[in-house]
XYZ file of C-alpha atoms in Angstrom:
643
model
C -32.519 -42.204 23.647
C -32.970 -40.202 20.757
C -29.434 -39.072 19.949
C -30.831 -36.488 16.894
C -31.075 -34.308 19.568
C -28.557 -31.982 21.398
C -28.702 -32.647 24.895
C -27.605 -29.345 25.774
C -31.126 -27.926 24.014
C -33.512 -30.654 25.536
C -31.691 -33.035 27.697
C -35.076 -34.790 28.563
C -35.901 -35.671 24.585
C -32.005 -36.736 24.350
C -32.008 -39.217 26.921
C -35.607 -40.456 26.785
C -37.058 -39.367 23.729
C -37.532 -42.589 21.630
C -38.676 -44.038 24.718
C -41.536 -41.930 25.474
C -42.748 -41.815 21.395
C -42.942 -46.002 22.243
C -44.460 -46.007 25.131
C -47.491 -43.686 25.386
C -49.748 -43.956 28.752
C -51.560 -47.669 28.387
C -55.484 -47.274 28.967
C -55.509 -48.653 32.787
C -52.942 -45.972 33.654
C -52.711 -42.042 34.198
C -49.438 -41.608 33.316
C -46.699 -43.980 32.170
C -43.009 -43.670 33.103
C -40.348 -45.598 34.514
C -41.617 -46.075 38.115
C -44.922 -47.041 37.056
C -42.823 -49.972 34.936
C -41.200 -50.936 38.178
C -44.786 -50.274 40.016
C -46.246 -52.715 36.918
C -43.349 -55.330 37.717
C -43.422 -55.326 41.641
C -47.948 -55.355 41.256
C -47.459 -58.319 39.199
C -45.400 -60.324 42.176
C -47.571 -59.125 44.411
C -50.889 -60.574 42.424
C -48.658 -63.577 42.263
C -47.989 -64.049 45.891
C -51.807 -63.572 46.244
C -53.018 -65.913 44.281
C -50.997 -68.580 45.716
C -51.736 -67.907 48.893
C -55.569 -67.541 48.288
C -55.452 -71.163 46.566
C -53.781 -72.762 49.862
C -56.275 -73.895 51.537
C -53.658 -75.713 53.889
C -52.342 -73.108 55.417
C -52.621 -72.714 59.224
C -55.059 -70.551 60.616
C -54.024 -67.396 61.782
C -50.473 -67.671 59.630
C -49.503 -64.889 57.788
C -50.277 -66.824 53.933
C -54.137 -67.544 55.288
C -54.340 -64.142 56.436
C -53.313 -62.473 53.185
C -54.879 -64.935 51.612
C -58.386 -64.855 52.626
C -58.113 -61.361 52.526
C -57.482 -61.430 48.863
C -59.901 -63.679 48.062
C -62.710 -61.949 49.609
C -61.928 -59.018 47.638
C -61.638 -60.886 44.609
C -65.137 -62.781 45.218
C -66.942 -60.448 42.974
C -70.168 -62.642 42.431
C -70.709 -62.095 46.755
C -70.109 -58.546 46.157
C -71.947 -57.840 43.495
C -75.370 -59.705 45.329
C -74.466 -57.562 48.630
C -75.237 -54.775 46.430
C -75.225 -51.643 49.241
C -76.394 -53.779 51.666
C -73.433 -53.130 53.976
C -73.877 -49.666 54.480
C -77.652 -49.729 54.945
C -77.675 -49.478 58.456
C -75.205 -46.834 58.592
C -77.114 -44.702 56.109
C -80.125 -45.221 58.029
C -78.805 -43.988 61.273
C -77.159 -40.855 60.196
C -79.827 -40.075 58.293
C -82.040 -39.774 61.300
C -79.920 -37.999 63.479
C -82.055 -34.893 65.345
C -79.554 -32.473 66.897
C -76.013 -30.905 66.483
C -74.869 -33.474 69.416
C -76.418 -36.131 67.248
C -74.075 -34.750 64.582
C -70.767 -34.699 66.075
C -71.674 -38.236 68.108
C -72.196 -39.938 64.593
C -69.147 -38.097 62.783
C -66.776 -39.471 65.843
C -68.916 -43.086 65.135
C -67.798 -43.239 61.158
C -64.249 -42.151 62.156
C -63.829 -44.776 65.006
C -65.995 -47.458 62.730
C -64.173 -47.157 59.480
C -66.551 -45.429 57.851
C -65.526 -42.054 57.207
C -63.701 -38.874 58.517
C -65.958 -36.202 58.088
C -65.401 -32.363 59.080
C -62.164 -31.961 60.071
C -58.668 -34.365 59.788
C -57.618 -36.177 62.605
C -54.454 -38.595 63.392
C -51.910 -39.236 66.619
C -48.594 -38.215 65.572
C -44.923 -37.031 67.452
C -45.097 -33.364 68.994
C -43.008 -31.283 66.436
C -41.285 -29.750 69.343
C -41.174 -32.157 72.130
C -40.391 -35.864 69.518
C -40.571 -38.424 72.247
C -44.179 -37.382 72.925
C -47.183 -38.807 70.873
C -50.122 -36.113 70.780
C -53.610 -36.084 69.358
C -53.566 -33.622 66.511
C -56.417 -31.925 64.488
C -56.366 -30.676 60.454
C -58.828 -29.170 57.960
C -60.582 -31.221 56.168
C -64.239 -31.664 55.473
C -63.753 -31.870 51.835
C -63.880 -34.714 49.068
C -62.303 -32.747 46.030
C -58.335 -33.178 45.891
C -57.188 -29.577 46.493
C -59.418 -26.960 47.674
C -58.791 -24.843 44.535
C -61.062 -26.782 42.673
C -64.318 -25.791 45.214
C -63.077 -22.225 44.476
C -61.786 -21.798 41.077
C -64.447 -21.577 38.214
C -62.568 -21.527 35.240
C -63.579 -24.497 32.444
C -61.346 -27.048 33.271
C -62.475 -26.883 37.594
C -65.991 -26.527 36.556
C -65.980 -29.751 34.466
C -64.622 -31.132 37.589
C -67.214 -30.216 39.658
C -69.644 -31.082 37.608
C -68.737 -34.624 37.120
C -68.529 -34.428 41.113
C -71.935 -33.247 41.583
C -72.580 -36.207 38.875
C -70.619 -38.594 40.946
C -72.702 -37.556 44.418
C -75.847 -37.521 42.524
C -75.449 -41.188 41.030
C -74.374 -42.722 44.740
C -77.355 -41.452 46.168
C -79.951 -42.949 43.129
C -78.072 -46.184 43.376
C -79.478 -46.130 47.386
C -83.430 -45.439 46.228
C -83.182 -41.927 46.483
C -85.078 -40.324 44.002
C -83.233 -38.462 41.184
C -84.256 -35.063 41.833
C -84.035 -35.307 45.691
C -80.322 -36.632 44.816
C -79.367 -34.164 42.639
C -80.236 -31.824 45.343
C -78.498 -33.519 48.000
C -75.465 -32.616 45.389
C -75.669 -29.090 45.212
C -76.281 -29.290 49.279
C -72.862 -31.239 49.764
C -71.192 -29.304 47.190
C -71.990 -25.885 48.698
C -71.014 -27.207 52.220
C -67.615 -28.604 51.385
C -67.137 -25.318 49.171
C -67.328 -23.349 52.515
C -65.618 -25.412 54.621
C -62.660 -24.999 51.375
C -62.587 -21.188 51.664
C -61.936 -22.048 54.995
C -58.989 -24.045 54.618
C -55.161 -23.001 53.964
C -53.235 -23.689 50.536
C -50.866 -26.206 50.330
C -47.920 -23.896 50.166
C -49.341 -22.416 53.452
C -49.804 -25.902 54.728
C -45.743 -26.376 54.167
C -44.517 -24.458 56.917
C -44.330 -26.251 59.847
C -44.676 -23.413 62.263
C -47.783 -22.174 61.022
C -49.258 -24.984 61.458
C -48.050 -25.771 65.224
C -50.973 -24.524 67.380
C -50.842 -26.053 70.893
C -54.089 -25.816 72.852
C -54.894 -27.838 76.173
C -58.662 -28.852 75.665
C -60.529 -26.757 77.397
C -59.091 -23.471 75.816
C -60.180 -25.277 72.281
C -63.647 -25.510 72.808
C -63.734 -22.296 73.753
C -62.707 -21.124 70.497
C -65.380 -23.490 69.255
C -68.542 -23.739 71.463
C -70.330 -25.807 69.276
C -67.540 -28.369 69.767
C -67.027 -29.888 72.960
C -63.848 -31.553 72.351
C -63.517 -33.517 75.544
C -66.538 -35.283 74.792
C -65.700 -35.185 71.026
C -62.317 -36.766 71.539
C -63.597 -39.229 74.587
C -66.380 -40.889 71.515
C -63.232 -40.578 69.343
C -61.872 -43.278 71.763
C -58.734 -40.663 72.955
C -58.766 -40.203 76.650
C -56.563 -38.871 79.091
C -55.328 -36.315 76.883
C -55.250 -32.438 78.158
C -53.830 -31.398 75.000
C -54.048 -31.172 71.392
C -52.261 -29.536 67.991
C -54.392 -27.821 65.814
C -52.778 -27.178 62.033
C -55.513 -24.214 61.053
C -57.059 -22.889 64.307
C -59.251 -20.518 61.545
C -60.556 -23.237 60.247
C -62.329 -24.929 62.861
C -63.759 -21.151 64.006
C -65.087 -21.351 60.317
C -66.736 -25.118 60.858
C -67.867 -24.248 64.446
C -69.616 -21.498 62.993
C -70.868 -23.537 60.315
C -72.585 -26.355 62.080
C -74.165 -23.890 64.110
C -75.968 -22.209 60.377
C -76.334 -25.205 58.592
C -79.571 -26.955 58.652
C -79.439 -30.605 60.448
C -80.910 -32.093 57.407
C -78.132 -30.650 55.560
C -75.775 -32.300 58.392
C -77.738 -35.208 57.414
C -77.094 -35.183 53.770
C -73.482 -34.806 54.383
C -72.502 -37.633 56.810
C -74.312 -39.509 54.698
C -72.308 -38.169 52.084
C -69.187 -39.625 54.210
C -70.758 -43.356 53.952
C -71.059 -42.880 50.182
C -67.843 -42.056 49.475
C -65.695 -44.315 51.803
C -67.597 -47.512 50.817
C -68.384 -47.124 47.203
C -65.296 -48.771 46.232
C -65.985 -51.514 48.002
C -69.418 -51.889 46.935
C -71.066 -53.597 43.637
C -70.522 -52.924 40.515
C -72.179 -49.908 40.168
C -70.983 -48.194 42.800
C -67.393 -49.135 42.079
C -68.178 -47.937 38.130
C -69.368 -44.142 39.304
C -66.168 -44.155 41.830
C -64.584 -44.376 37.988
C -66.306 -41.657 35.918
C -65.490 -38.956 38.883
C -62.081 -40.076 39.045
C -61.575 -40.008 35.177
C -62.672 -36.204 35.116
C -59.811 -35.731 37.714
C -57.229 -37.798 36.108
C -58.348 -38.992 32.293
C -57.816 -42.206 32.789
C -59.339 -44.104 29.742
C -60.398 -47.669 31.543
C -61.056 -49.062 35.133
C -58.021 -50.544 36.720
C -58.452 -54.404 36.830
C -59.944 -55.953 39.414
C -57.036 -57.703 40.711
C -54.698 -54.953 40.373
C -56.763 -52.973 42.520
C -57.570 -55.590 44.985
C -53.607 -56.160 45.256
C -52.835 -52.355 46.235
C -55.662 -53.083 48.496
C -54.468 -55.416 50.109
C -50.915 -54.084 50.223
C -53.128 -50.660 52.003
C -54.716 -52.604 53.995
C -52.584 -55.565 55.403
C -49.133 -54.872 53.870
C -46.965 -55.890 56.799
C -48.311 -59.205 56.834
C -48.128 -58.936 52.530
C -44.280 -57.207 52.848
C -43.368 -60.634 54.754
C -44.193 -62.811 51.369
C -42.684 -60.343 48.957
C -39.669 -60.064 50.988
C -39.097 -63.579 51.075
C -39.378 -63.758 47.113
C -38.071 -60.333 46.055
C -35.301 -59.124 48.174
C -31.965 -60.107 48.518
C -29.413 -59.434 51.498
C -26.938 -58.751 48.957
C -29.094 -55.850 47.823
C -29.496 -54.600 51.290
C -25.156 -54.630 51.704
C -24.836 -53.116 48.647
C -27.759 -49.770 49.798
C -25.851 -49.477 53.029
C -22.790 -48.703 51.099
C -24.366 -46.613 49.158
C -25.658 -44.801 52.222
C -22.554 -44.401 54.081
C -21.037 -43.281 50.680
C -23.628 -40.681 49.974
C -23.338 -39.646 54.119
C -19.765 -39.158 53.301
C -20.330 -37.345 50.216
C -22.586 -34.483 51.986
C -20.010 -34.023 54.590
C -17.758 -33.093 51.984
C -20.199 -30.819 50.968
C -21.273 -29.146 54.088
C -17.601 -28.366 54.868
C -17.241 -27.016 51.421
C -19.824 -24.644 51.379
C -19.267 -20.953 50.724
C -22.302 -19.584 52.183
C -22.309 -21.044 55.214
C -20.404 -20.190 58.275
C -18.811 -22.596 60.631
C -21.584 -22.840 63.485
C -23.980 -23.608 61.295
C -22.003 -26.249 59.536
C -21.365 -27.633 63.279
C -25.178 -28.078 63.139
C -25.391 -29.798 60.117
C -23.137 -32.117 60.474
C -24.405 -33.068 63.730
C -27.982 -33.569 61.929
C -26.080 -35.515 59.127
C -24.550 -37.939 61.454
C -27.744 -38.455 63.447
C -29.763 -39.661 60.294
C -31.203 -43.607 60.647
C -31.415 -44.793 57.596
C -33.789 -47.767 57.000
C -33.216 -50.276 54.268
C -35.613 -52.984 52.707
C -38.634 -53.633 55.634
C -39.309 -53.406 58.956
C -37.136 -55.053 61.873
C -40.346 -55.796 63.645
C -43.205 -56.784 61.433
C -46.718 -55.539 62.914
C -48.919 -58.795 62.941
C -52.502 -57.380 63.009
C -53.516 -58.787 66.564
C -56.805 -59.293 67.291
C -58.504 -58.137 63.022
C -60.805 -60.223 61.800
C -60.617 -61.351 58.462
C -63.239 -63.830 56.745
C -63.148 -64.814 53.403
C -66.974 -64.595 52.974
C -67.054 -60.904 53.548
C -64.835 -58.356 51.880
C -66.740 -55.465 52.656
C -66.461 -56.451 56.990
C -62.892 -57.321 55.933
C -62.303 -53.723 55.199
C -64.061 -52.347 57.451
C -62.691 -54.393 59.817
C -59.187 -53.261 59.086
C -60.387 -49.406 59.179
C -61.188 -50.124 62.988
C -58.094 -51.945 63.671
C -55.631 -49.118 62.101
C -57.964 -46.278 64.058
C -57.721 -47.923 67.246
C -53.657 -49.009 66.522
C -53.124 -45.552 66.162
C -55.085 -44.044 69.020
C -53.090 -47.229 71.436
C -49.930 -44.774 70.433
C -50.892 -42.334 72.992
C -49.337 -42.480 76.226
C -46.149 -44.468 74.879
C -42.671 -44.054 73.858
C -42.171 -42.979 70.295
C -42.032 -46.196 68.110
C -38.750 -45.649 66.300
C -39.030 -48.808 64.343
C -42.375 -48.360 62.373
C -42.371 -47.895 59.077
C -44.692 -45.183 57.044
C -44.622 -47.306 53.996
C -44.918 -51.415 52.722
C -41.960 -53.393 51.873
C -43.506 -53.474 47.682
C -43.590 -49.943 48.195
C -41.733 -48.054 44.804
C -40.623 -45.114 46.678
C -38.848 -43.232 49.398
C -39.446 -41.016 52.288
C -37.279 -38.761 54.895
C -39.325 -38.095 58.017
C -38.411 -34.906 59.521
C -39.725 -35.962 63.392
C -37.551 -39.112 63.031
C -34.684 -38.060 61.285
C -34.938 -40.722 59.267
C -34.265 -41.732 55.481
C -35.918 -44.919 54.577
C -36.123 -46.879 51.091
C -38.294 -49.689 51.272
C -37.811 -53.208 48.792
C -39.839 -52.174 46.210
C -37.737 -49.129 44.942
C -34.404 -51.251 45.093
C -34.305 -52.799 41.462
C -33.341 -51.755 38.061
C -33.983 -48.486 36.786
C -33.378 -47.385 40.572
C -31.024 -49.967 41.572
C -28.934 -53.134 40.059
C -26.526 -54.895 42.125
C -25.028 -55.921 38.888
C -24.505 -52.678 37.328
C -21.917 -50.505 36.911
C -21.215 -47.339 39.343
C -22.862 -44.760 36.932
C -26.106 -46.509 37.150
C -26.491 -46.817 40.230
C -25.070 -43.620 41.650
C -27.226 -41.779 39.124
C -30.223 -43.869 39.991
C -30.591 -44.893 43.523
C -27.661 -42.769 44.481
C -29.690 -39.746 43.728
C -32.445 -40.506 45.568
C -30.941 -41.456 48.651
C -29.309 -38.130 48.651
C -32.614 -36.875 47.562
C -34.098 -37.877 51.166
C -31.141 -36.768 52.731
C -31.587 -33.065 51.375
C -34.881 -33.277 52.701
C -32.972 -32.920 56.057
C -31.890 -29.659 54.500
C -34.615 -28.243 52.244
C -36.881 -25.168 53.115
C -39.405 -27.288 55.513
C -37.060 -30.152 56.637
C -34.056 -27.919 57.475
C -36.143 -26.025 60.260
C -36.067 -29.441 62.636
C -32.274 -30.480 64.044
C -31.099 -33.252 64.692
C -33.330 -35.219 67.193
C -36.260 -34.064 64.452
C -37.369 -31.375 66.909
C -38.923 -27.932 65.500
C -35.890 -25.858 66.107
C -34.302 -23.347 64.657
C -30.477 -24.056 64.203
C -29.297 -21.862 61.687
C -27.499 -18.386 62.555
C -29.757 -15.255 61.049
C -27.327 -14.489 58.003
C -27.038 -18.494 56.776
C -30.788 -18.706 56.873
C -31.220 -15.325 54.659
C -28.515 -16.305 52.554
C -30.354 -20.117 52.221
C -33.485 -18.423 51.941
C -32.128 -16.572 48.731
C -30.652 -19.498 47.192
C -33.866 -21.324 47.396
C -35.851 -18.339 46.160
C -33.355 -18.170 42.936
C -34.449 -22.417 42.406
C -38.414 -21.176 42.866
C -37.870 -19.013 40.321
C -36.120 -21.312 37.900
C -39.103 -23.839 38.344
C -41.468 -20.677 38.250
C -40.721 -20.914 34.422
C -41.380 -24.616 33.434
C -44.516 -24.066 31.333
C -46.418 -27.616 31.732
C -49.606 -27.365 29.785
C -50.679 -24.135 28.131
C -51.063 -21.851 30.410
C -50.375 -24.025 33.468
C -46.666 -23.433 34.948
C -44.750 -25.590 37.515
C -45.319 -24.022 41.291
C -42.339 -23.139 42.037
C -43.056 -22.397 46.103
C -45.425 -25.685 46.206
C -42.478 -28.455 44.882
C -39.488 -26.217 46.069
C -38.602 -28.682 48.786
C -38.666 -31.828 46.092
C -36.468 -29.388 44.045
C -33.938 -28.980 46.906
C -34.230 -32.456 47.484
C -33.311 -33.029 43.476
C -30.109 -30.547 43.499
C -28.756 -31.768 46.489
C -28.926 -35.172 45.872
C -27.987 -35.494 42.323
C -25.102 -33.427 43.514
C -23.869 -35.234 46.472
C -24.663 -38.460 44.467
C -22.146 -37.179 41.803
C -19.356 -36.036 44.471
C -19.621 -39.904 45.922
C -19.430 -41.547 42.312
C -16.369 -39.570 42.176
C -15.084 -41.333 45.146
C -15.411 -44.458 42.922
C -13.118 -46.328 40.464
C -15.614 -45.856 37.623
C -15.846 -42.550 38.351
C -12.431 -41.860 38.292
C -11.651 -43.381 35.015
C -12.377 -42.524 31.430
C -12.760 -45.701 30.236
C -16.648 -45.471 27.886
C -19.356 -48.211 27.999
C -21.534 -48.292 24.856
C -19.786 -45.213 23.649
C -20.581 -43.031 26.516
C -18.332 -41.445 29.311
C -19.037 -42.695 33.671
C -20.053 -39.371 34.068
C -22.339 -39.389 30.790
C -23.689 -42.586 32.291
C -24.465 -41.011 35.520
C -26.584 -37.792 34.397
C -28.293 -40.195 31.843
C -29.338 -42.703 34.713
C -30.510 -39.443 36.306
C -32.902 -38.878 33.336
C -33.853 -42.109 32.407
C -35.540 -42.259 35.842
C -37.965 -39.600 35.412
C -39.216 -40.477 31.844
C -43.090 -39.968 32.048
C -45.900 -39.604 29.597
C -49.096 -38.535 31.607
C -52.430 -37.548 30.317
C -53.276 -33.886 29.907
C -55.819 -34.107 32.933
C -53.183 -35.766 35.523
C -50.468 -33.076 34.301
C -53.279 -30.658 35.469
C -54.094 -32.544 38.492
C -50.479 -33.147 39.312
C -49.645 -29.484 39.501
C -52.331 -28.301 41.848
C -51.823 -31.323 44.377
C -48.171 -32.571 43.947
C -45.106 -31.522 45.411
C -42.679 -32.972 43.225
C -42.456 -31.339 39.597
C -43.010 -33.513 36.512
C -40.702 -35.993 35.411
C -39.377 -33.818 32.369
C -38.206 -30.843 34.642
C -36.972 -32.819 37.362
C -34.601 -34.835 34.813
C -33.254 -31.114 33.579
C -34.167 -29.005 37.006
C -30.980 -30.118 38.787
C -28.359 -30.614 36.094
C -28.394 -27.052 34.278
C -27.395 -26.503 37.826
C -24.502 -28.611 37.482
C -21.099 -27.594 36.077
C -20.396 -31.527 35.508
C -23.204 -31.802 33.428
C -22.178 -28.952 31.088
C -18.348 -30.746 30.849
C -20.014 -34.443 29.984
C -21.868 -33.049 27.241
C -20.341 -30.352 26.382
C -22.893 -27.855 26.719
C -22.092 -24.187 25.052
C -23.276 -20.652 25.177
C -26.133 -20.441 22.255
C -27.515 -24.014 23.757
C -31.191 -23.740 24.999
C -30.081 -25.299 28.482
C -26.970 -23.199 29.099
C -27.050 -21.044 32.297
C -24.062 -19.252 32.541
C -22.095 -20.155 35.180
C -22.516 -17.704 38.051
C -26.220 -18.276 37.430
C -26.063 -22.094 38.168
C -27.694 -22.522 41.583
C -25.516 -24.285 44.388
C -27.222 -24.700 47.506
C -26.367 -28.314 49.333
């Protein structure tokens, strides 16, 4: 803390301040804050588990320690690797490269997607029907593009045209390192570029992207390709191994016009270029040396960071990508304790009990609505820990003589595990994230809060720890995921996780108010000069921070600790609890990740989400006794209440 400052003037400095002057971003790392120490402490167990089960060489075939293990040690094998060279790819350059005809085209984009080997075009995935949940349908996205956010294909101010420069850079260098000649690569560059750039115009923005019934576009086949001739998406979808299906949902119908139009204009050697393109990109981190070094340079343009990520630190998330059910099994074994798992349910049912409270005491809200909410509240599963039923990888194929099949491998495994979905009944125990996992997700389909292992420890989380802590800490984010039940995207699904609307016109205006008051709050965050927060972009994070911290505060108040006085280290339970709040979301991040962050993520940085919710908060004001004249103070009939 650094306690020369008045928290009610910069609450973020005041609780974290001495902290972040001591601990600035370490070279292997784009930013630097507390869940990247928990990230550092839970990759270091994993890289431990790893290398002890790549050094036992007794362990039965096909067990879950030889699996993991071999895995790892393939990946970690870097003299093989580095004499492959691009050797693993050749053939799939080759044949792309020589493709003669638009059907050649689409035949060989379907190939890389069902292969491993890239997605090219469009976004595709098998996923619950927003509006009918017990159905699994095929669904199709915009995509097409290798830039994070289309804005930087369309913006041309300095900092996006360093970017794309170091991307042309990037493309040109991939190509050279395959024997094509500099200035043929360079133009390959400027070809790729300028197709992905139109196939970005094409595409909606992220904010767009958030509203879930703008994006629900049912089509049965047949009526598709007729909005796309050039796409014949029975055939498409029958090389893409889905069959059987009569329908799909399409997220930007306009789009695909666009790219139907598109691969009509475009030349096929351009086609050419850009599937190979697709190759490139999806293997080069998996390549030698040099391939793996250029994957660096274009991602330190994005991001800043100053040097690679170790080997083995990448290998280990790779791993944990790749085969993490089988990984989550070790970690579990060594990292999580039932005791823990008690202690979260309690916390859950707590929190559950603390919303109710809330719901019933809301002003704005009138009684059939709150019927509805409640309903949705006490439908919510939550998940704690891992998965009841650990997936076990039937039938992949992993060698320890070849990392690059290894990962390929695994790309066909997940494709074809995902396209097996079709056709069954919703899977209501699979988890979206690995057991080592340091964070959290509500799913809106599922209705379903889930906080994996690797986010239950200390700053989060301590069994041991007092109330404050750990209502402030893992309290708030559990009742951050349950707001997500109730923020501007998440609150239009009810309780089954069906797209329905279940609010009475007047709540919804009057909701839709509230939340417009907490864009505008974020609105005026200034991050980097002239770079502000996006307000519209990270307002469902924000509803998810006000609600939670709030409900997390009304069930510490159901606690002992929070009913007493009585001070630890000189400060107050509730001091303890909006300090915990803030201590989570200390961050230093390099100026070109702070950029980054803004355009692609939809939480908002670490120093207004540790003030974002409490100047919201009358508590807050009490516990620190924050006045008129501070730099913080909202007067009170400004303070936004929405959950």
């Amino acid at each position: 803390m650094d306690l020369s400052v008045k928290p009610g003037d910069d609450f973020y400095t005041y609780a974290s301040g001495n902290w972040i002057k001591n601990n600035p971003v370490p070279a292997k790392e784009t930013r630097w804050g507390s869940f990247n120490q928990l990230r550092e402490f839970n990759i270091q167990a994993v890289k431990d588990i790893l290398n002890e089960a790549s050094k036992n060489t007794k362990a039965p075939a096909g067990s879950v320690e030889k699996r993991v293990g071999d895995f790892y040690a393939a990946a970690m094998d870097s003299a093989a690797i580095e004499k492959a060279g691009y050797t693993p790819i050749k053939a799939d350059l080759k044949r792309v490269g020589s493709v003669k005809n638009l059907d050649g085209v689409l035949t060989e984009a379907a190939l890389l997607r069902t292969s491993g080997a890239g997605s090219p075009f469009f976004g595709f995935y098998v996923g619950q029907d927003r509006k009918n949940v017990e159905v699994m349908i095929p669904q199709l996205s915009q995509g097409g593009t290798t830039l994070p956010d289309r804005d930087y294909y369309l913006k041309n101010d300095a900092r996006s045209t360093k970017i794309q420069d170091a991307y042309k850079t990037y493309i040109t260098t991939l190509f050279t390192l395959t024997g094509v000649p500099k200035d043929k690569a360079a133009k390959n560059a400027e070809t790729i570029f300028n197709f992905e750039k139109k196939l970005a115009e094409a595409q909606m923005s992220r904010v767009e992207m958030r509203d879930p019934y703008k994006t629900y576009n049912k089509f049965a086949v047949a009526d598709f390709t007729k909005t796309t001739p050039n796409m014949d998406w029975k055939k498409l979808m029958a090389n893409m191994k889905v069959t059987g299906q009569d329908t799909v949902l399409v997220n930007s119908p306009a789009f695909f016009t666009t790219l139907n139009g598109l691969l009509k204009s475009t030349p096929i050697t351009d086609l050419q270029t850009y599937l190979q393109w697709n190759v490139l990109k999806s293997s080069a981190p998996y390549l030698s040396s040099a391939f793996v070094n250029a994957n660096f340079a274009y991602n330190q343009a994005l991001t800043g960071q100053k040097v690679q990520t170790p080997r083995w630190q990448r290998m280990s998330s790779l791993t944990d990508g790749t085969v993490g059910e089988l990984l989550g099994q070790l970690y579990v074994a060594k990292h999580f304790k039932p005791e823990a798992k008690a202690r979260m349910n309690e916390l859950i049912s707590n929190l559950v009990k603390a919303y109710e409270i809330r719901i019933k005491g809301l002003d704005w809200m009138s009684d059939a609505t709150k019927q509805k909410a409640l309903a949705k509240l006490y439908a919510f599963r939550p998940k704690v820990g891992y998965p009841d039923n650990w997936k076990n990888y039937d039938g992949l194929a992993i060698s320890r003589k070849s990392f690059f099949q290894n990962v390929r491998n695994a790309g066909v495994w997940g494709y074809n595990d995902m396209v097996s979905q079709l056709g069954k009944p919703v899977d209501r125990t699979k988890w979206g994230m690995t057991a080592p996992t340091v964070n959290a997700y509500y799913s809106p389909v599922m209705n379903e809060i889930v906080f994996p292992a690797g986010i239950l420890q200390f700053p989060f989380f301590d069994a041991k720890a007092d109330d404050a802590v750990n209502y402030g800490g893992i309290g708030a984010v559990i009742g951050h995921e349950i707001s997500h039940g109730f923020d501007d995207s998440g609150s239009q699904y009810d309780k089954d996780g069906t797209l329905r609307n279940w609010w009475t016109p007047e709540d919804l205006a009057r909701f839709k108010e509230k939340a417009k008051t907490l864009e505008e709050q974020y609105n005026a965050y200034t991050v980097l000069d002239t770079i502000h927060v996006n307000g519209k972009l990270t307002l469902g994070e924000n509803i998810g921070d006000l609600g939670g911290l709030n409900a997390a505060y009304e069930a510490f108040k159901m606690t002992k600790q929070g009913q007493s006085n009585e001070k630890i280290d000189g400060f107050t339970p509730d001091q303890r609890f909006f300090l915990a709040w803030a201590q989570v979301w200390r961050t230093n991040i390099l100026p070109e990740s702070a950029a980054q962050q803004i355009v692609t993520d939809p939480h908002s940085p670490g120093q207004f989400r540790t003030i974002g919710a409490p100047v919201n908060m009358d508590a807050w004001y009490k516990a620190f006794d924050v006045k008129p004249g501070d730099k913080l103070y909202k007067k009170p009939e400004d303070r936004n209440k929405i959950w």
